[in-house]
Amino acid sequence: MTDLLNLPWHEAREHASPRELVNASLAASRNDPLNAFLNINDNAPPGHPIAIKDNIVTTDLPTTCASRILANFVSPFDATAVTRLRAAGASIIGKTNLDEFAMGSSTEHSAFGPTRNPWDPSRVAGGSSGGSAAAVAARMVPAALGSETGGSVRQPAAFCGVVGLKPTYGRVSRWGLVAFASGLDQIGIVTKTVRECAELLGTIAGADAMDSTSSPHPVDDYAADLDAGVRGLRFGVVREAVEKLEGEVRANFEEALVVLRGGGAVIEDVSVPTIGYAIAIYYIVANAEASANLARFDGVRYGHRSKESPTLSDLYFHSRGEGFGAEVKRRIMLGTFALSSGYYDAYYGRAQSVRARMRHDFGEAFRSFDYLVTPTTPEPAFPIGAKTSDPLSMYLSDVFTAPANLVGIPALAVPSGFSKEGLPLSLQIMGPHFSERALFRAGGFFERETGWWRRRPTLTY
Amino acid sequence: MKVSRDEVRRIAGLAHLAFDDAGLDRMADELTKILSYIDQLREVDVRGFEEHAAGATPMRDDTPRPSLDRALVERNAPSWAEGHFIVPQVVPPSPAAVPAASPPPKKS
C-alpha cells in the first residue's frame, strides 16, 4: 500500500480510488515514528490526501500551533487555503508538528516534542514546518501545507529531501494562517515532486476578500512549462552567498550548476551586496511583528488561562508565562525591544531601511537574470540538540532562505543529492515576484535530470 | 548593544511576560548576544533607502455580514457566561474604589 504513496499524485490516482489512497495515507500516518503529526483525522473523507501544518486553522481538528497556550483550540472557521483544498477534493489526513508558532528552524521548539528526520532520526527535520516535510519525505502523505516567514518550508524540505515552495508574498491568502509576522508570512507547499507542487499552488492561490494583502494577480497554469527545459534561461549565482560555502554543500551546488548548464542554461555570477544581512533584518522585522501579533494570546477569549489570576494583570502575565515556550518569549522580548521607545529608529527603522536596499539589490539582479540560485541551506540536517542552547546559530540556519521572504519573491527548494552521511541536500531557485510558473519550469527540469525524489528513506528504526 | 537586567524587566512589562531573576539574567545575556549580531546593520549605507512607507493596504467595503457563531466562540472560551467572556474583577470593589477624603497611609 505504501508504494501508492511513493508515486507522484497524478500516477497514484490512476492506480487506486480516493478511498484507498486516504486509507493508505491514514495507515502510514498513524504509524508515525517521527512525531510528524500532532493530530490525525480519523474521519478523513475520500480524496487527495494532504497534511496541514498545525498553525493553519481547520474546523474539524484542533489547531495548536505546537503551543501549550492553544493546546485545546478548535477554530470556528477554516483557513481559505483549506477551504479551497477541500473544494478541490483534498482530504485532510492530519495536522503536522512545528516549532511553536512557527518560531524556529528545527521543530525542536514544539511544546509536543521534536520531529525527527526520516533519513536519520537522531537529526532534526528542520523547521518550522518540520512535521510537514518529514511526513511527505516518509511517504505518509503525498503533500502538505506549511508556512514560511524566513524559510520555514524550504529549510525543512531541504533537510528531509523533498520539494518546498515559498510563493510570492500575497500569492496565497493568509486568512486562517495564525499570524507570526504578517508582512512576511506566506502559506507554502511541501511535495515529493515539482509537478505535485505546481498543481497544488493552482488550487490554493488567488485573491481573497478575507486577506487584503492577497494579490489580484491572475492565477497561472503553474504546471504548463514543467517540460519546457532551461535552454537559454539565465541563472545568477549569488556570489556573496556562495563564496563562504564549504565541503560537500559547495561540491553539490557546483554539480547542480553543471546539470543546469547541461540543459543549455546560462550560468553567471551576480552580486547581491546586502544578502548577508538577511538574518539580522529578519530577526528585527519578524519579531517586531510577532510581538504585536502574539499580544492576542492573553487568556481571555481562547487558549490557556492561568489558574493564578486574581487580577486581570495577573491573568495576562501568568497565562502567557505558562502558555508560551522559551523561544516564543525570547522573540516577543526581542520584538518588543526593537519597537520600544528609544530603540525604534536604531533597530526597527534601520532594519526596514536595509531591507529596502536589499529589495533594490534583488531588483537589479533580476534585470540580468531569470533566476538566482543558492544552496537552500548552508549545511545538511544537524543533530537534535546541537543548536538549542545557541539561538543565534539556529537563526543562521535560514541564511539563504530569509532573503526571499524579506523581498517578497517566490523560491523553490529542490532535492539536489545526498551527503556522504546520506543526508539530503537541496538547490534553491529564486525568481522575481509572481514567477512561480518559471520556477516550476526550472525545478521540473532539474528534477527530471537528477531524479533525486525517487530515493526514499527506509524508516527502519 | 548591552542589555541590562533592568532593561529586560522593563521590556517584559511591556510584553506582559514575567521572568524570575535567573530568567531576567538569562534573557539579558541572550538579547545582548543577538543584538550584537544585529548591530552589523549599522555598517550598511542606506542613503536613499530610508525606511519607506509601505504602499497603502487595500480595504474591502465595510458591509455588514454574519460574524462568528457564538456557540463556537464559547467552545474555546476559558470562562464564559450569558454571551460574555468572564475576567477577574477589573475595578476594585467599593469602598476602596471611592477616593478617600484623606490620603491612605503609605505602606512601609
Coordinates of C-alpha atoms in Angstrom, one line a residue:
Chain A
M1 CA 0.0 0.0 0.0
T2 CA 2.8 2.4 0.8
D3 CA 4.0 2.1 -2.8
L4 CA 0.9 4.1 -3.7
L5 CA 2.3 6.9 -1.6
N6 CA 5.6 6.7 -3.3
L7 CA 4.1 7.6 -6.7
P8 CA 3.6 11.2 -7.8
W9 CA -0.1 12.1 -7.3
H10 CA -1.1 12.1 -11.0
E11 CA 0.1 8.5 -11.2
A12 CA -1.2 7.3 -7.8
R13 CA -4.8 8.4 -8.6
E14 CA -4.7 6.1 -11.7
H15 CA -3.8 3.1 -9.5
A16 CA -6.2 3.5 -6.6
S17 CA -9.5 5.0 -5.6
P18 CA -9.6 8.2 -3.4
R19 CA -10.7 6.0 -0.5
E20 CA -7.8 3.6 -0.9
L21 CA -5.4 6.5 -1.1
V22 CA -6.7 8.1 2.0
N23 CA -6.7 4.7 3.9
A24 CA -3.1 4.1 2.8
S25 CA -2.1 7.6 4.0
L26 CA -4.0 7.3 7.3
A27 CA -2.3 3.9 8.0
A28 CA 1.1 5.3 7.3
S29 CA 0.4 8.5 9.3
R30 CA -0.9 6.6 12.4
N31 CA 2.3 4.6 12.4
D32 CA 4.3 7.9 12.6
P33 CA 7.7 7.1 14.1
L34 CA 8.9 10.7 13.6
N35 CA 6.4 12.7 15.6
A36 CA 5.5 14.4 12.4
F37 CA 1.8 14.6 13.3
L38 CA 0.1 16.3 16.2
N39 CA -3.4 15.1 15.3
I40 CA -4.7 12.6 12.8
N41 CA -8.1 12.9 11.2
D42 CA -9.8 9.5 11.7
N43 CA -12.8 10.8 9.7
A44 CA -10.8 11.8 6.6
P45 CA -13.1 11.6 3.6
P46 CA -12.0 10.0 0.3
G47 CA -9.9 12.4 -1.7
H48 CA -6.4 13.7 -2.3
P49 CA -4.5 13.1 1.0
I50 CA -2.9 16.1 2.4
A51 CA -1.4 17.2 5.8
I52 CA -1.8 20.7 7.1
K53 CA 0.7 22.4 9.3
D54 CA -0.8 23.0 12.7
N55 CA -0.8 26.8 12.5
I56 CA -3.3 26.8 9.7
V57 CA -6.8 26.6 11.1
T58 CA -9.3 23.8 10.5
T59 CA -12.8 23.3 11.9
D60 CA -12.6 19.5 12.2
L61 CA -9.3 19.2 14.0
P62 CA -7.6 21.2 16.8
T63 CA -5.1 23.9 15.8
T64 CA -2.4 24.1 18.5
C65 CA 0.5 26.0 16.8
A66 CA 2.5 23.4 18.8
S67 CA 1.9 25.6 21.8
R68 CA 0.6 24.9 25.3
I69 CA -1.3 28.2 25.0
L70 CA -3.5 26.8 22.2
A71 CA -3.5 23.1 23.3
N72 CA -7.3 22.8 23.2
F73 CA -8.2 25.3 20.5
V74 CA -10.6 24.4 17.7
S75 CA -11.1 27.1 15.1
P76 CA -14.6 28.3 14.3
F77 CA -13.6 28.6 10.7
D78 CA -11.3 27.1 8.0
A79 CA -8.3 28.9 6.5
T80 CA -9.0 30.0 2.9
A81 CA -6.3 27.6 1.7
V82 CA -8.0 24.8 3.5
T83 CA -11.5 25.8 2.1
R84 CA -10.0 25.7 -1.4
L85 CA -8.3 22.4 -0.9
R86 CA -11.5 20.8 0.4
A87 CA -13.5 22.2 -2.6
A88 CA -10.9 20.7 -4.9
G89 CA -11.3 17.2 -3.4
A90 CA -8.4 17.2 -0.9
S91 CA -8.7 15.1 2.2
I92 CA -7.1 16.4 5.3
I93 CA -5.2 13.5 6.9
G94 CA -3.9 15.4 9.9
K95 CA -2.1 18.4 11.4
T96 CA 1.6 18.5 11.5
N97 CA 4.2 19.4 14.1
L98 CA 6.1 22.7 14.0
D99 CA 8.2 25.0 16.1
E100 CA 5.8 26.8 18.5
F101 CA 4.0 29.5 16.5
A102 CA 6.4 28.7 13.6
M103 CA 9.3 30.2 15.5
G104 CA 12.3 28.0 14.9
S105 CA 14.4 26.1 12.4
S106 CA 14.3 22.6 13.7
T107 CA 10.8 21.8 15.2
E108 CA 12.6 21.3 18.5
H109 CA 10.7 24.3 19.9
S110 CA 7.4 22.3 19.7
A111 CA 5.6 22.0 23.0
F112 CA 4.9 18.4 21.9
G113 CA 8.4 17.2 21.2
P114 CA 10.7 17.5 18.2
T115 CA 10.0 15.9 14.8
R116 CA 12.7 13.5 13.7
N117 CA 14.5 13.5 10.4
P118 CA 13.3 10.4 8.3
W119 CA 16.8 10.0 6.9
D120 CA 18.4 9.9 10.4
P121 CA 16.2 10.0 13.4
S122 CA 19.0 11.4 15.6
R123 CA 18.8 14.6 13.5
V124 CA 16.2 17.4 13.2
A125 CA 13.7 17.6 10.4
G126 CA 14.3 21.3 10.1
G127 CA 11.7 23.9 10.8
S128 CA 9.4 25.3 11.4
S129 CA 7.3 23.1 9.0
G130 CA 9.3 20.1 10.1
G131 CA 6.3 17.8 10.6
S132 CA 5.0 18.6 7.1
A133 CA 8.4 17.9 5.5
A134 CA 9.0 14.7 7.4
A135 CA 5.5 13.4 6.7
V136 CA 6.0 13.9 2.9
A137 CA 9.5 12.6 2.9
A138 CA 8.5 9.5 4.8
R139 CA 5.6 9.0 2.3
M140 CA 2.9 9.3 5.0
V141 CA 1.2 11.9 2.8
P142 CA 1.8 12.9 -0.8
A143 CA 1.7 16.6 0.0
A144 CA 1.4 19.0 2.9
L145 CA 0.9 22.7 3.5
G146 CA 3.5 24.6 5.6
S147 CA 4.1 28.2 6.2
E148 CA 7.0 30.5 5.6
T149 CA 8.2 33.6 7.4
G150 CA 12.0 33.1 6.9
G151 CA 12.4 29.7 5.3
S152 CA 10.1 27.5 7.3
V153 CA 9.0 25.5 4.3
R154 CA 12.2 25.4 2.2
Q155 CA 14.6 24.7 5.0
P156 CA 12.8 21.6 6.3
A157 CA 12.1 20.5 2.8
A158 CA 15.9 20.6 2.2
F159 CA 16.7 18.7 5.4
C160 CA 14.1 16.0 4.5
G161 CA 14.9 15.7 0.8
V162 CA 11.6 16.9 -0.6
V163 CA 10.3 19.8 -2.7
G164 CA 9.4 23.0 -0.9
L165 CA 7.8 26.2 -2.3
K166 CA 7.5 29.7 -0.8
P167 CA 5.1 31.5 -3.1
T168 CA 5.3 35.3 -3.8
Y169 CA 4.0 37.3 -0.8
G170 CA 0.3 37.7 -1.4
R171 CA 0.0 34.8 -3.8
V172 CA -1.9 32.6 -1.3
S173 CA -4.4 34.0 1.2
R174 CA -3.1 34.2 4.8
W175 CA -6.7 34.1 6.2
G176 CA -6.6 31.3 8.8
L177 CA -2.8 31.1 9.0
V178 CA -2.1 32.1 12.6
A179 CA -0.2 35.3 12.3
F180 CA 3.5 35.4 13.2
A181 CA 4.9 38.3 11.1
S182 CA 2.0 39.4 8.8
G183 CA 4.3 41.3 6.4
L184 CA 6.4 38.1 5.7
D185 CA 4.1 35.2 6.4
Q186 CA 3.0 33.1 3.4
I187 CA 1.5 29.6 3.2
G188 CA 3.8 27.2 1.3
I189 CA 3.7 23.7 -0.1
V190 CA 5.7 20.5 0.5
T191 CA 5.6 17.7 -2.0
K192 CA 7.7 14.8 -3.4
T193 CA 7.8 16.2 -6.9
V194 CA 7.7 19.6 -8.6
R195 CA 4.5 18.7 -10.6
E196 CA 2.5 18.0 -7.4
C197 CA 3.7 21.3 -6.0
A198 CA 2.7 23.2 -9.2
E199 CA -0.8 21.6 -9.2
L200 CA -1.4 22.4 -5.6
L201 CA -0.4 26.0 -5.9
G202 CA -3.0 26.4 -8.7
T203 CA -5.6 25.2 -6.1
I204 CA -4.7 27.4 -3.2
A205 CA -3.5 30.6 -5.0
G206 CA -5.6 33.7 -5.7
A207 CA -7.2 36.8 -4.2
D208 CA -9.3 36.5 -1.1
A209 CA -11.6 39.2 0.3
M210 CA -10.5 38.0 3.8
D211 CA -6.9 38.9 3.3
S212 CA -6.3 42.4 2.0
T213 CA -2.7 41.6 1.2
S214 CA -3.7 38.7 -1.1
S215 CA -2.9 39.7 -4.7
P216 CA -5.3 40.1 -7.6
H217 CA -2.5 38.9 -9.9
P218 CA -4.0 36.2 -12.2
V219 CA -3.5 32.6 -11.1
D220 CA -1.3 31.0 -13.6
D221 CA -1.3 27.5 -15.1
Y222 CA 1.7 26.6 -13.0
A223 CA 2.4 23.2 -14.5
A224 CA 2.3 24.4 -18.1
D225 CA 6.1 24.8 -18.6
L226 CA 7.3 21.8 -16.5
D227 CA 8.7 20.1 -19.6
A228 CA 10.0 23.2 -21.4
G229 CA 13.6 22.9 -20.3
V230 CA 16.0 25.6 -19.4
R231 CA 17.8 26.3 -22.7
G232 CA 18.8 30.0 -22.9
L233 CA 17.5 30.8 -19.4
R234 CA 19.8 32.9 -17.3
F235 CA 20.7 31.7 -13.8
G236 CA 22.6 34.1 -11.5
V237 CA 24.8 32.5 -8.8
V238 CA 24.7 34.8 -5.8
R239 CA 28.4 35.4 -5.2
E240 CA 28.0 36.7 -1.6
A241 CA 26.1 33.5 -0.6
V242 CA 28.3 31.0 -2.4
E243 CA 31.8 32.3 -1.5
K244 CA 31.6 31.1 2.1
L245 CA 30.3 27.6 1.2
E246 CA 32.4 24.6 2.3
G247 CA 32.9 21.0 1.5
E248 CA 30.0 18.8 0.4
V249 CA 27.4 21.6 0.2
R250 CA 29.7 23.5 -2.2
A251 CA 30.5 20.5 -4.3
N252 CA 26.9 19.6 -4.5
F253 CA 25.9 23.1 -5.5
E254 CA 28.6 23.0 -8.3
E255 CA 27.2 19.7 -9.5
A256 CA 23.7 21.3 -9.7
L257 CA 25.1 24.1 -11.8
V258 CA 26.6 21.5 -14.2
V259 CA 23.2 19.9 -14.6
L260 CA 21.6 23.3 -15.4
R261 CA 24.4 24.2 -17.8
G262 CA 23.9 20.8 -19.5
G263 CA 20.4 21.8 -20.3
G264 CA 21.6 24.9 -22.1
A265 CA 21.1 27.3 -19.2
V266 CA 23.4 30.3 -19.0
I267 CA 25.1 30.4 -15.6
E268 CA 26.9 33.6 -14.4
D269 CA 27.9 35.1 -11.1
V270 CA 25.9 38.0 -9.8
S271 CA 26.3 40.3 -6.8
V272 CA 23.6 40.9 -4.3
P273 CA 25.6 43.0 -1.8
T274 CA 23.1 43.1 1.0
I275 CA 22.1 39.4 1.0
G276 CA 24.3 38.7 4.0
Y277 CA 22.3 41.0 6.2
A278 CA 19.1 39.0 5.8
I279 CA 19.2 37.3 9.2
A280 CA 19.9 40.5 11.1
I281 CA 17.0 42.2 9.3
Y282 CA 14.7 39.2 9.7
Y283 CA 15.1 38.9 13.4
I284 CA 14.1 42.5 14.0
V285 CA 11.3 42.8 11.4
A286 CA 9.7 39.4 12.0
N287 CA 9.9 39.6 15.8
A288 CA 8.6 43.2 16.0
E289 CA 5.6 42.0 14.1
A290 CA 5.4 38.8 16.2
S291 CA 5.4 40.8 19.5
A292 CA 2.3 42.7 18.3
N293 CA 0.6 39.6 16.8
L294 CA 1.1 37.4 19.8
A295 CA -0.4 40.1 22.1
R296 CA -3.8 38.5 21.3
F297 CA -2.9 35.4 23.4
D298 CA -4.0 36.8 26.7
G299 CA -6.1 34.1 28.3
V300 CA -9.3 36.0 27.9
R301 CA -11.1 34.8 24.7
Y302 CA -9.4 31.4 23.9
G303 CA -6.4 29.4 24.8
H304 CA -4.8 28.7 28.1
R305 CA -5.9 30.7 31.2
S306 CA -3.7 30.6 34.3
K307 CA -5.4 29.4 37.5
E308 CA -3.4 32.0 39.3
S309 CA -5.2 35.1 38.1
P310 CA -6.7 37.1 40.9
T311 CA -6.4 40.3 38.9
L312 CA -6.7 41.0 35.2
S313 CA -3.0 41.9 35.0
D314 CA -2.1 38.6 36.7
L315 CA -4.2 36.8 34.2
Y316 CA -2.3 38.2 31.3
F317 CA 1.2 37.7 32.8
H318 CA 0.6 34.2 34.1
S319 CA -1.4 32.9 31.2
R320 CA 1.3 34.0 28.8
G321 CA 4.1 32.9 31.1
E322 CA 2.7 29.4 31.5
G323 CA 1.5 29.1 27.9
F324 CA 4.5 30.3 25.8
G325 CA 7.7 28.4 25.4
A326 CA 11.2 29.8 25.8
E327 CA 11.8 30.6 22.1
V328 CA 8.5 32.4 21.7
K329 CA 9.2 34.5 24.8
R330 CA 12.7 35.3 23.5
R331 CA 11.3 36.5 20.2
I332 CA 8.5 38.5 21.8
M333 CA 11.1 40.2 24.0
L334 CA 13.4 41.0 21.1
G335 CA 10.5 42.4 19.0
T336 CA 9.1 44.4 21.9
F337 CA 12.6 45.8 22.5
A338 CA 13.0 46.7 18.8
L339 CA 9.7 48.7 18.8
S340 CA 10.2 50.3 22.2
S341 CA 10.7 54.0 22.7
G342 CA 14.4 54.8 22.4
Y343 CA 15.3 51.8 20.2
Y344 CA 12.7 52.0 17.3
D345 CA 14.9 54.1 15.0
A346 CA 18.1 52.3 15.7
Y347 CA 16.7 48.8 15.2
Y348 CA 13.3 48.6 13.6
G349 CA 13.8 51.6 11.3
R350 CA 17.3 50.6 10.4
A351 CA 16.3 47.0 9.6
Q352 CA 13.5 48.3 7.3
S353 CA 15.9 50.6 5.5
V354 CA 18.4 47.8 4.9
R355 CA 15.5 45.6 3.8
A356 CA 14.5 48.3 1.3
R357 CA 18.1 48.3 -0.1
M358 CA 18.1 44.5 -0.3
R359 CA 14.8 44.7 -2.3
H360 CA 16.6 47.1 -4.6
D361 CA 19.6 44.8 -4.9
F362 CA 17.4 41.9 -5.9
G363 CA 15.6 44.0 -8.4
E364 CA 18.9 44.9 -10.0
A365 CA 20.0 41.3 -10.2
F366 CA 16.7 40.3 -11.9
R367 CA 17.3 42.8 -14.6
S368 CA 20.0 40.5 -15.9
F369 CA 18.8 37.1 -14.7
D370 CA 15.7 34.9 -14.9
Y371 CA 16.6 33.2 -11.7
L372 CA 19.0 33.5 -8.7
V373 CA 20.4 30.2 -7.2
T374 CA 22.0 29.2 -4.0
P375 CA 22.0 26.1 -1.9
T376 CA 18.8 26.0 0.2
T377 CA 20.8 25.6 3.4
P378 CA 24.4 26.1 4.4
E379 CA 24.6 22.5 5.8
P380 CA 22.5 19.3 5.9
A381 CA 20.3 18.4 8.8
F382 CA 22.0 18.8 12.2
P383 CA 21.8 16.6 15.2
I384 CA 18.9 17.1 17.6
G385 CA 20.1 19.4 20.4
A386 CA 23.1 20.7 18.5
K387 CA 21.8 24.3 18.4
T388 CA 19.1 24.6 21.0
S389 CA 21.4 26.3 23.5
D390 CA 22.7 28.9 21.0
P391 CA 19.7 30.8 19.4
L392 CA 22.0 32.7 17.0
S393 CA 23.5 29.6 15.4
M394 CA 20.0 28.3 15.0
Y395 CA 18.9 31.5 13.3
L396 CA 21.8 31.3 10.9
S397 CA 20.3 28.1 9.5
D398 CA 18.0 30.3 7.5
V399 CA 20.7 32.5 5.9
F400 CA 19.9 31.5 2.3
T401 CA 16.1 31.3 2.7
A402 CA 15.3 34.5 4.6
P403 CA 16.1 36.9 1.8
A404 CA 13.2 35.8 -0.4
N405 CA 10.8 36.4 2.5
L406 CA 12.2 39.9 3.1
V407 CA 12.0 40.8 -0.6
G408 CA 8.6 39.0 -1.1
I409 CA 9.7 36.9 -4.1
P410 CA 8.9 33.2 -4.6
A411 CA 11.6 30.5 -4.1
L412 CA 11.7 26.8 -4.7
A413 CA 13.8 24.2 -2.9
V414 CA 14.5 21.0 -5.0
P415 CA 16.4 18.0 -3.8
S416 CA 19.9 18.0 -5.3
G417 CA 21.5 14.9 -3.8
F418 CA 22.9 13.5 -0.6
S419 CA 25.9 14.0 1.6
K420 CA 28.4 11.2 2.4
E421 CA 26.4 10.5 5.5
G422 CA 23.2 10.0 3.5
L423 CA 21.6 13.3 4.3
P424 CA 19.6 15.2 1.7
L425 CA 21.0 18.4 0.1
S426 CA 19.0 21.0 -1.8
L427 CA 19.1 23.6 -4.5
Q428 CA 17.2 26.9 -4.0
I429 CA 15.9 28.7 -7.1
M430 CA 14.5 32.2 -6.6
G431 CA 12.6 34.3 -9.2
P432 CA 11.0 37.7 -9.5
H433 CA 7.6 38.4 -8.0
F434 CA 4.9 36.1 -9.4
S435 CA 7.4 33.9 -11.4
E436 CA 6.2 30.6 -9.9
R437 CA 5.5 29.1 -13.3
A438 CA 9.1 29.8 -14.3
L439 CA 10.4 28.4 -11.0
F440 CA 8.5 25.1 -11.7
R441 CA 9.9 25.1 -15.2
A442 CA 13.5 25.2 -13.9
G443 CA 12.7 22.9 -10.9
G444 CA 10.9 20.5 -13.2
F445 CA 14.0 20.3 -15.5
F446 CA 16.4 19.8 -12.6
E447 CA 14.2 17.1 -11.0
R448 CA 13.8 15.2 -14.3
E449 CA 17.6 15.3 -15.0
T450 CA 18.6 14.2 -11.5
G451 CA 15.6 12.1 -10.2
W452 CA 16.6 12.5 -6.6
W453 CA 13.0 12.4 -5.5
R454 CA 12.8 8.7 -6.2
R455 CA 15.1 7.9 -3.3
R456 CA 13.1 7.4 -0.1
P457 CA 14.1 7.0 3.5
T458 CA 13.9 3.4 4.8
L459 CA 12.5 4.2 8.2
T460 CA 13.9 1.0 9.6
Y461 CA 14.0 2.0 13.3
Chain B
M1 CA 24.3 46.7 22.5
K2 CA 24.5 45.5 26.1
V3 CA 21.1 44.9 27.6
S4 CA 20.8 45.2 31.4
R5 CA 18.6 43.2 33.7
D6 CA 16.5 46.4 34.5
E7 CA 16.0 46.9 30.8
V8 CA 14.8 43.3 30.4
R9 CA 12.4 43.9 33.3
R10 CA 11.0 47.0 31.6
I11 CA 10.6 45.2 28.2
A12 CA 9.0 42.2 29.9
G13 CA 6.4 44.5 31.5
L14 CA 5.6 46.0 28.1
A15 CA 5.3 42.5 26.6
H16 CA 3.2 41.1 29.5
L17 CA 5.7 38.4 30.3
A18 CA 7.0 37.5 33.7
F19 CA 10.5 36.2 34.4
D20 CA 12.2 35.3 37.7
D21 CA 15.6 36.8 38.5
A22 CA 17.5 34.0 36.8
G23 CA 15.3 34.3 33.8
L24 CA 15.9 38.0 33.6
D25 CA 19.6 37.5 33.6
R26 CA 19.5 34.8 31.0
M27 CA 17.3 36.9 28.8
A28 CA 19.7 39.9 29.2
D29 CA 22.6 37.7 28.1
E30 CA 20.7 36.3 25.1
L31 CA 19.4 39.6 23.9
T32 CA 22.8 41.1 24.2
K33 CA 24.3 38.4 22.1
I34 CA 21.5 38.6 19.4
L35 CA 21.6 42.4 19.3
S36 CA 25.4 42.4 18.9
Y37 CA 24.9 40.4 15.8
I38 CA 22.1 42.6 14.6
D39 CA 24.3 45.7 15.2
Q40 CA 26.0 44.9 11.9
L41 CA 23.1 46.6 10.2
R42 CA 24.7 49.9 11.2
E43 CA 27.5 49.4 8.6
V44 CA 25.1 49.4 5.6
D45 CA 24.9 52.6 3.6
V46 CA 21.1 53.1 3.4
R47 CA 21.1 56.6 2.0
G48 CA 18.2 56.8 -0.4
F49 CA 16.6 53.7 1.2
E50 CA 15.4 55.2 4.4
E51 CA 12.5 53.4 6.0
H52 CA 9.8 53.7 3.4
A53 CA 6.1 53.9 4.0
A54 CA 4.7 50.7 2.7
G55 CA 2.0 51.1 0.0
A56 CA -1.5 51.5 1.4
T57 CA -3.2 48.2 2.1
P58 CA -6.4 48.0 0.1
M59 CA -9.5 47.9 2.2
R60 CA -12.7 46.0 1.4
D61 CA -16.1 47.6 1.7
D62 CA -17.3 47.7 5.3
T63 CA -20.5 45.8 4.7
P64 CA -22.5 44.1 7.4
R65 CA -22.3 40.3 7.4
P66 CA -22.7 37.5 9.8
S67 CA -19.9 37.2 12.3
L68 CA -18.8 34.1 14.2
D69 CA -21.3 31.8 15.7
R70 CA -21.4 32.4 19.5
A71 CA -21.6 28.8 20.3
L72 CA -18.3 28.2 18.5
V73 CA -16.7 31.1 20.3
E74 CA -18.0 29.8 23.7
R75 CA -16.4 26.4 23.0
N76 CA -13.0 28.0 23.1
A77 CA -13.6 30.5 25.9
P78 CA -11.7 29.8 29.2
S79 CA -14.6 31.4 31.1
W80 CA -18.0 32.4 29.6
A81 CA -21.4 33.3 30.9
E82 CA -24.5 34.6 29.1
G83 CA -22.7 35.6 25.9
H84 CA -19.8 37.2 27.7
F85 CA -16.2 36.4 28.5
I86 CA -15.6 36.4 32.2
V87 CA -12.4 38.0 33.6
P88 CA -11.2 38.8 37.1
Q89 CA -12.7 42.0 38.6
V90 CA -11.1 45.0 36.9
V91 CA -12.4 47.8 39.1
P92 CA -11.7 47.2 42.8
P93 CA -14.8 46.8 45.0
S94 CA -16.3 49.7 46.8
P95 CA -15.4 51.5 49.1
A96 CA -11.7 51.1 48.2
A97 CA -12.6 52.4 44.7
V98 CA -14.1 55.6 46.2
P99 CA -11.4 58.3 46.6
A100 CA -10.6 58.7 50.3
A101 CA -11.1 62.0 52.0
S102 CA -7.5 61.9 53.2
P103 CA -4.6 60.1 51.5
P104 CA -4.3 56.5 52.6
P105 CA -1.4 55.7 55.0
K106 CA 1.7 54.8 53.0
K107 CA 2.9 51.2 53.3
S108 CA 6.4 51.0 54.6

